[in-house]
Amino acid sequence: MTETAPDLDRLRGGAPPRNHDARTIAALTANPGCARRGVMDAAGVDKDAVARQLGFPAPYGQSQFAITRGNVFEQQVKADGCAELLTLLRDRLGLTVPEARYDDLEEVAGSESREMRHARTRRLLARALETGEGTLFDHPLLRLEIGGRAVYLEPDVIAFQLAGRFHVVEIKSFAVIDGQAEPEQVAAAARQSAVYVLALRRLVAELGHDPARVAHEVFLVCPENFTNRPTATPVDVRPQLAVVERQLARLTRVDEIVAALPADLTFAPGAALPESVRAVQARYAPECMASCEMAFFCRDEARACGATGALGRSVRDDLGGVDSIAMALALAEGTLEPAAELAETAAQLRTATRLRREALGGLH
Amino acid sequence: MSSGPDELEARIGELRAAVRRAMAAGDRAAARRLRAGLREAERAWDEAVLGADEPSHGPSHGPSHGRVRPPARDQAHRALTLLGVPAAPKLVASVHAAFFPAEPAASLANLRRDEERSFRSAPHARPYYLCAALTADLLAPARGLLTISTWSLERRVVGRLSARADFLAAAINVAGHVRRDTPDVQRLLWRFAANIPDASGGAIGTVDPVALAGAARAELAVHRDADRRERAAAAARAAAGLGEAERLFGSRLRSLRAASGESHRPRPTDGEDR
């Protein structure tokens, strides 16, 4: 733990820290530049509660049906010592018949304490690396440093093959129809799995073995076509791995962000909450709606001050250094003299204004 | 039971009203009595209108006419005996539905917890208990598995290969018990055959029990020795180091609340690691 930790505890205001999960990881990779989300996630703040307190509740989460269907499918795949999963991996990975061991890491002798589960995970994975014993590990608990803080991550299954490589297996309930699944969902699953691969590689390195023994190929187990039969699809997550590693490296600057904040800042519930939240800068984009509970609040704030990010990432990128809509309009009208670096953007805006006037004819 | 359906229907209506009145008056004992009579009448109505029930499949008991449906523990006991290996409640329920279809299934939820409480309050009061399987390394209750207390310790501990070995053994036992070919039985057989290599002989869409048993035996031969060794070692440790209740229901880590951050280890069982 770095010295940031007590600061983060103060920011969180005494509530117990929330675990990272697939959604926070997705948000992390989707919007690494947002200081507000970065600090809140690093401190483990309950963003949902904060959003509600601020009066912008996020009508959030998956539907109950989706969650239930996901659980039922996962149970089915893992039933009888992961019998169905074993069949799939024998077919895809070429697991040999003797490789059929099953280890349950969901609890340790009735205790679900994360420290114990992680310790046992380390022990069993070490044994697999040294003696080659062990095939399927159910709900292992991995740990990763994110922004200076240890975060627990829980992949669905890790498969170990005697040829010596670990594969992360994620069980998802979206369907693969004719070999294709919805690209957005696959992309989200790939990003999530990439973080698990990263955590597993670091663990393997800590245990003194070659991190390349964790394959960059993960398996997504999904229902096939319109049935409930599972099918396993290998996904190469090298691109996502590179992105995640880069973003995590940049994230260690959470301490810098926190150091720049007022010393008594806290996100605890109270009258000062809105100012506290506004004190940390956000970087809103419409994509935030899909991954962060604070999205409504940040959108309201962005609209109120006319931030260009509210119009979407591509627009913001096109506008370069122009941060507010008011400024963009002024540049377009020609009422504002652009600085040197904004000259090109300003020229484009003026061209666009002229084209618009021409297109609208006499209308405006 | 020779009343015609009309009289039975009238009687059922009266009994229903009587039950409601008793419940409204708060007289639970009377309500229970009347409810039993109502059930009897309804069953008689079923017989009169729908005809006699189908003969039951599989070994042992027919449906229990005139008696209350057997409790969950008996159903689980029967199904587990057929399976012969530690099994998850869902599998137990499927086996029961396939081989004893005339009985409506009782819920197996909380069965292990209730059995443990019953044992601890009056040890050995019952001829058998439904209890836990023990994990080989920590001798803790294995998540999601049911066993019978009359089984040997070797059968009731599960090592790392046991999940697979028991799945194969269950396939063999289930295939051996098939007498009639109903959709429930086929579904159960398919659950095994889909996950055992070379197991589905016979026509497309059906499972031949003989082929299934043969394929399961072939793979089981690969795992059996290693599995037996691990289980025997664990059983020896359990016999030496655990008390009676813990041998049945597993030894748990008693960890204090996260706030204090401490946790006790179970009684040291030698040879636990490596």
GROMACS .gro file of C-alpha atoms in nm, chain B residues 14-253:
model
  240
  378GLU     CA    1  -6.733  -2.836   0.200
  379LEU     CA    2  -6.391  -2.931   0.330
  380ARG     CA    3  -6.229  -2.632   0.160
  381ALA     CA    4  -6.479  -2.397   0.320
  382ALA     CA    5  -6.424  -2.566   0.655
  383VAL     CA    6  -6.048  -2.527   0.628
  384ARG     CA    7  -6.086  -2.159   0.548
  385ARG     CA    8  -6.317  -2.106   0.844
  386ALA     CA    9  -6.081  -2.287   1.077
  387MET     CA   10  -5.785  -2.079   0.961
  388ALA     CA   11  -5.985  -1.759   0.996
  389ALA     CA   12  -6.078  -1.863   1.350
  390GLY     CA   13  -5.711  -1.937   1.421
  391ASP     CA   14  -5.768  -2.305   1.491
  392ARG     CA   15  -5.461  -2.450   1.320
  393ALA     CA   16  -5.495  -2.802   1.455
  394ALA     CA   17  -5.846  -2.836   1.318
  395ALA     CA   18  -5.733  -2.679   0.992
  396ARG     CA   19  -5.456  -2.939   0.957
  397ARG     CA   20  -5.697  -3.225   1.022
  398LEU     CA   21  -5.946  -3.092   0.773
  399ARG     CA   22  -5.666  -3.034   0.521
  400ALA     CA   23  -5.560  -3.397   0.549
  401GLY     CA   24  -5.919  -3.503   0.488
  402LEU     CA   25  -5.936  -3.265   0.195
  403ARG     CA   26  -5.623  -3.415   0.042
  404GLU     CA   27  -5.772  -3.760   0.083
  405ALA     CA   28  -6.087  -3.653  -0.092
  406GLU     CA   29  -5.896  -3.489  -0.373
  407ARG     CA   30  -5.689  -3.801  -0.424
  408ALA     CA   31  -6.001  -4.011  -0.438
  409TRP     CA   32  -6.144  -3.768  -0.693
  410ASP     CA   33  -5.829  -3.808  -0.904
  411GLU     CA   34  -5.870  -4.183  -0.898
  412ALA     CA   35  -6.236  -4.172  -0.981
  413VAL     CA   36  -6.205  -3.925  -1.266
  414LEU     CA   37  -5.859  -3.987  -1.412
  415GLY     CA   38  -5.826  -4.358  -1.350
  416ALA     CA   39  -5.556  -4.545  -1.161
  417ASP     CA   40  -5.202  -4.406  -1.164
  418GLU     CA   41  -4.932  -4.550  -1.388
  419PRO     CA   42  -4.731  -4.826  -1.236
  420SER     CA   43  -4.408  -4.691  -1.095
  421HIS     CA   44  -4.065  -4.746  -1.248
  422GLY     CA   45  -3.743  -4.861  -1.103
  423PRO     CA   46  -3.671  -5.052  -0.791
  424SER     CA   47  -3.875  -5.026  -0.477
  425HIS     CA   48  -4.179  -4.844  -0.362
  426GLY     CA   49  -4.485  -4.747  -0.552
  427PRO     CA   50  -4.653  -4.416  -0.483
  428SER     CA   51  -4.768  -4.387  -0.129
  429HIS     CA   52  -5.142  -4.407  -0.155
  430GLY     CA   53  -5.337  -4.265   0.129
  431ARG     CA   54  -5.024  -4.131   0.301
  432VAL     CA   55  -4.868  -3.790   0.291
  433ARG     CA   56  -4.600  -3.750   0.025
  434PRO     CA   57  -4.268  -3.877   0.166
  435PRO     CA   58  -4.047  -3.605   0.302
  436ALA     CA   59  -3.757  -3.462   0.112
  437ARG     CA   60  -3.499  -3.661   0.305
  438ASP     CA   61  -3.648  -3.996   0.201
  439GLN     CA   62  -3.663  -3.892  -0.161
  440ALA     CA   63  -3.306  -3.771  -0.151
  441HIS     CA   64  -3.199  -4.092   0.022
  442ARG     CA   65  -3.355  -4.305  -0.246
  443ALA     CA   66  -3.207  -4.105  -0.531
  444LEU     CA   67  -2.862  -4.090  -0.371
  445THR     CA   68  -2.863  -4.464  -0.310
  446LEU     CA   69  -2.931  -4.512  -0.677
  447LEU     CA   70  -2.654  -4.272  -0.775
  448GLY     CA   71  -2.410  -4.423  -0.532
  449VAL     CA   72  -2.182  -4.119  -0.522
  450PRO     CA   73  -2.189  -3.769  -0.369
  451ALA     CA   74  -2.417  -3.557  -0.584
  452ALA     CA   75  -2.557  -3.206  -0.617
  453PRO     CA   76  -2.921  -3.142  -0.521
  454LYS     CA   77  -3.012  -3.071  -0.883
  455LEU     CA   78  -2.884  -3.409  -0.996
  456VAL     CA   79  -3.057  -3.579  -0.705
  457ALA     CA   80  -3.384  -3.413  -0.804
  458SER     CA   81  -3.340  -3.514  -1.170
  459VAL     CA   82  -3.272  -3.874  -1.076
  460HIS     CA   83  -3.575  -3.878  -0.852
  461ALA     CA   84  -3.796  -3.731  -1.123
  462ALA     CA   85  -3.669  -3.986  -1.375
  463PHE     CA   86  -3.692  -4.300  -1.166
  464PHE     CA   87  -3.970  -4.226  -0.919
  465PRO     CA   88  -4.198  -4.010  -1.124
  466ALA     CA   89  -4.517  -4.098  -0.942
  467GLU     CA   90  -4.407  -3.900  -0.640
  468PRO     CA   91  -4.412  -3.523  -0.653
  469ALA     CA   92  -4.069  -3.390  -0.573
  470ALA     CA   93  -4.006  -3.219  -0.245
  471SER     CA   94  -3.768  -2.928  -0.222
  472LEU     CA   95  -3.413  -3.015  -0.126
  473ALA     CA   96  -3.327  -2.662  -0.024
  474ASN     CA   97  -3.169  -2.632   0.321
  475LEU     CA   98  -3.169  -3.008   0.355
  476ARG     CA   99  -2.809  -3.029   0.471
  477ARG     CA  100  -2.854  -2.755   0.725
  478ASP     CA  101  -3.169  -2.911   0.868
  479GLU     CA  102  -3.007  -3.252   0.887
  480GLU     CA  103  -2.707  -3.110   1.070
  481ARG     CA  104  -2.929  -2.940   1.324
  482SER     CA  105  -3.128  -3.256   1.371
  483PHE     CA  106  -2.812  -3.460   1.422
  484ARG     CA  107  -2.659  -3.220   1.667
  485SER     CA  108  -2.970  -3.206   1.879
  486ALA     CA  109  -3.017  -3.584   1.891
  487PRO     CA  110  -2.717  -3.775   1.754
  488HIS     CA  111  -2.796  -4.106   1.588
  489ALA     CA  112  -3.167  -4.074   1.658
  490ARG     CA  113  -3.231  -4.158   1.294
  491PRO     CA  114  -3.107  -4.456   1.092
  492TYR     CA  115  -2.943  -4.230   0.836
  493TYR     CA  116  -2.867  -3.864   0.782
  494LEU     CA  117  -2.812  -3.668   0.467
  495CYS     CA  118  -2.482  -3.503   0.516
  496ALA     CA  119  -2.194  -3.333   0.346
  497ALA     CA  120  -1.908  -3.454   0.136
  498LEU     CA  121  -1.571  -3.355   0.278
  499THR     CA  122  -1.299  -3.190   0.073
  500ALA     CA  123  -0.981  -3.396   0.074
  501ASP     CA  124  -0.741  -3.117   0.160
  502LEU     CA  125  -0.920  -2.928   0.437
  503LEU     CA  126  -1.188  -3.182   0.536
  504ALA     CA  127  -1.437  -2.901   0.504
  505PRO     CA  128  -1.792  -2.944   0.373
  506ALA     CA  129  -1.774  -2.951  -0.006
  507ARG     CA  130  -1.995  -2.688  -0.162
  508GLY     CA  131  -2.316  -2.819  -0.312
  509LEU     CA  132  -2.284  -3.194  -0.251
  510LEU     CA  133  -2.506  -3.437  -0.062
  511THR     CA  134  -2.405  -3.775   0.078
  512ILE     CA  135  -2.558  -4.036   0.308
  513SER     CA  136  -2.417  -4.086   0.655
  514THR     CA  137  -2.416  -4.465   0.619
  515TRP     CA  138  -2.156  -4.447   0.342
  516SER     CA  139  -1.791  -4.510   0.423
  517LEU     CA  140  -1.560  -4.213   0.471
  518GLU     CA  141  -1.374  -4.301   0.152
  519ARG     CA  142  -1.693  -4.264  -0.043
  520ARG     CA  143  -1.779  -3.937   0.124
  521VAL     CA  144  -1.453  -3.746   0.083
  522VAL     CA  145  -1.393  -3.576  -0.251
  523GLY     CA  146  -1.051  -3.516  -0.395
  524ARG     CA  147  -0.954  -3.321  -0.702
  525LEU     CA  148  -1.040  -3.602  -0.942
  526SER     CA  149  -1.349  -3.710  -0.754
  527ALA     CA  150  -1.582  -3.469  -0.929
  528ARG     CA  151  -1.503  -3.637  -1.259
  529ALA     CA  152  -1.474  -3.993  -1.123
  530ASP     CA  153  -1.806  -3.961  -0.939
  531PHE     CA  154  -1.973  -3.820  -1.249
  532LEU     CA  155  -1.861  -4.128  -1.442
  533ALA     CA  156  -1.961  -4.368  -1.164
  534ALA     CA  157  -2.302  -4.202  -1.143
  535ALA     CA  158  -2.343  -4.251  -1.518
  536ILE     CA  159  -2.270  -4.620  -1.478
  537ASN     CA  160  -2.514  -4.659  -1.190
  538VAL     CA  161  -2.790  -4.464  -1.359
  539ALA     CA  162  -2.748  -4.655  -1.684
  540GLY     CA  163  -2.768  -4.980  -1.490
  541HIS     CA  164  -3.100  -4.884  -1.333
  542VAL     CA  165  -3.288  -4.795  -1.646
  543ARG     CA  166  -3.595  -5.013  -1.689
  544ARG     CA  167  -3.826  -4.798  -1.894
  545ASP     CA  168  -3.749  -4.543  -2.157
  546THR     CA  169  -3.931  -4.223  -2.068
  547PRO     CA  170  -3.838  -3.869  -2.173
  548ASP     CA  171  -3.718  -3.792  -1.820
  549VAL     CA  172  -3.489  -4.093  -1.823
  550GLN     CA  173  -3.356  -4.004  -2.167
  551ARG     CA  174  -3.293  -3.647  -2.054
  552LEU     CA  175  -3.099  -3.775  -1.754
  553LEU     CA  176  -2.896  -4.017  -1.965
  554TRP     CA  177  -2.824  -3.742  -2.215
  555ARG     CA  178  -2.690  -3.519  -1.939
  556PHE     CA  179  -2.420  -3.780  -1.885
  557ALA     CA  180  -2.370  -3.896  -2.241
  558ALA     CA  181  -2.315  -3.543  -2.375
  559ASN     CA  182  -2.010  -3.509  -2.155
  560ILE     CA  183  -1.847  -3.849  -2.180
  561PRO     CA  184  -1.648  -3.927  -2.491
  562ASP     CA  185  -1.791  -4.200  -2.715
  563ALA     CA  186  -2.094  -4.244  -2.495
  564SER     CA  187  -2.392  -4.203  -2.717
  565GLY     CA  188  -2.425  -4.519  -2.917
  566GLY     CA  189  -2.757  -4.602  -3.070
  567ALA     CA  190  -2.986  -4.388  -3.283
  568ILE     CA  191  -2.945  -4.014  -3.312
  569GLY     CA  192  -3.117  -3.838  -3.029
  570THR     CA  193  -3.133  -4.137  -2.797
  571VAL     CA  194  -2.885  -4.272  -2.552
  572ASP     CA  195  -2.814  -4.642  -2.525
  573PRO     CA  196  -2.756  -4.716  -2.155
  574VAL     CA  197  -2.517  -4.999  -2.235
  575ALA     CA  198  -2.300  -4.779  -2.453
  576LEU     CA  199  -2.306  -4.505  -2.189
  577ALA     CA  200  -2.196  -4.743  -1.915
  578GLY     CA  201  -1.919  -4.881  -2.133
  579ALA     CA  202  -1.781  -4.540  -2.222
  580ALA     CA  203  -1.801  -4.424  -1.860
  581ARG     CA  204  -1.614  -4.732  -1.741
  582ALA     CA  205  -1.344  -4.673  -1.999
  583GLU     CA  206  -1.272  -4.322  -1.877
  584LEU     CA  207  -1.317  -4.410  -1.512
  585ALA     CA  208  -1.038  -4.664  -1.545
  586VAL     CA  209  -0.802  -4.375  -1.622
  587HIS     CA  210  -0.884  -4.177  -1.306
  588ARG     CA  211  -0.981  -4.443  -1.058
  589ASP     CA  212  -0.650  -4.531  -0.896
  590ALA     CA  213  -0.532  -4.176  -0.842
  591ASP     CA  214  -0.872  -4.080  -0.708
  592ARG     CA  215  -0.887  -4.376  -0.470
  593ARG     CA  216  -0.546  -4.301  -0.329
  594GLU     CA  217  -0.632  -3.941  -0.255
  595ARG     CA  218  -0.962  -4.036  -0.099
  596ALA     CA  219  -0.813  -4.310   0.118
  597ALA     CA  220  -0.550  -4.073   0.254
  598ALA     CA  221  -0.808  -3.807   0.330
  599ALA     CA  222  -1.041  -4.061   0.491
  600ALA     CA  223  -0.763  -4.177   0.720
  601ARG     CA  224  -0.698  -3.821   0.832
  602ALA     CA  225  -1.064  -3.760   0.890
  603ALA     CA  226  -1.105  -4.075   1.096
  604ALA     CA  227  -0.805  -3.982   1.307
  605GLY     CA  228  -0.863  -3.611   1.354
  606LEU     CA  229  -1.234  -3.530   1.338
  607GLY     CA  230  -1.516  -3.569   1.582
  608GLU     CA  231  -1.839  -3.743   1.496
  609ALA     CA  232  -2.040  -3.444   1.381
  610GLU     CA  233  -1.747  -3.307   1.186
  611ARG     CA  234  -1.697  -3.637   1.011
  612LEU     CA  235  -2.052  -3.610   0.889
  613PHE     CA  236  -2.085  -3.240   0.824
  614GLY     CA  237  -1.730  -3.125   0.769
  615SER     CA  238  -1.499  -2.907   0.966
  616ARG     CA  239  -1.535  -2.537   0.902
  617LEU     CA  240  -1.294  -2.254   0.953
   0.00000   0.00000   0.00000
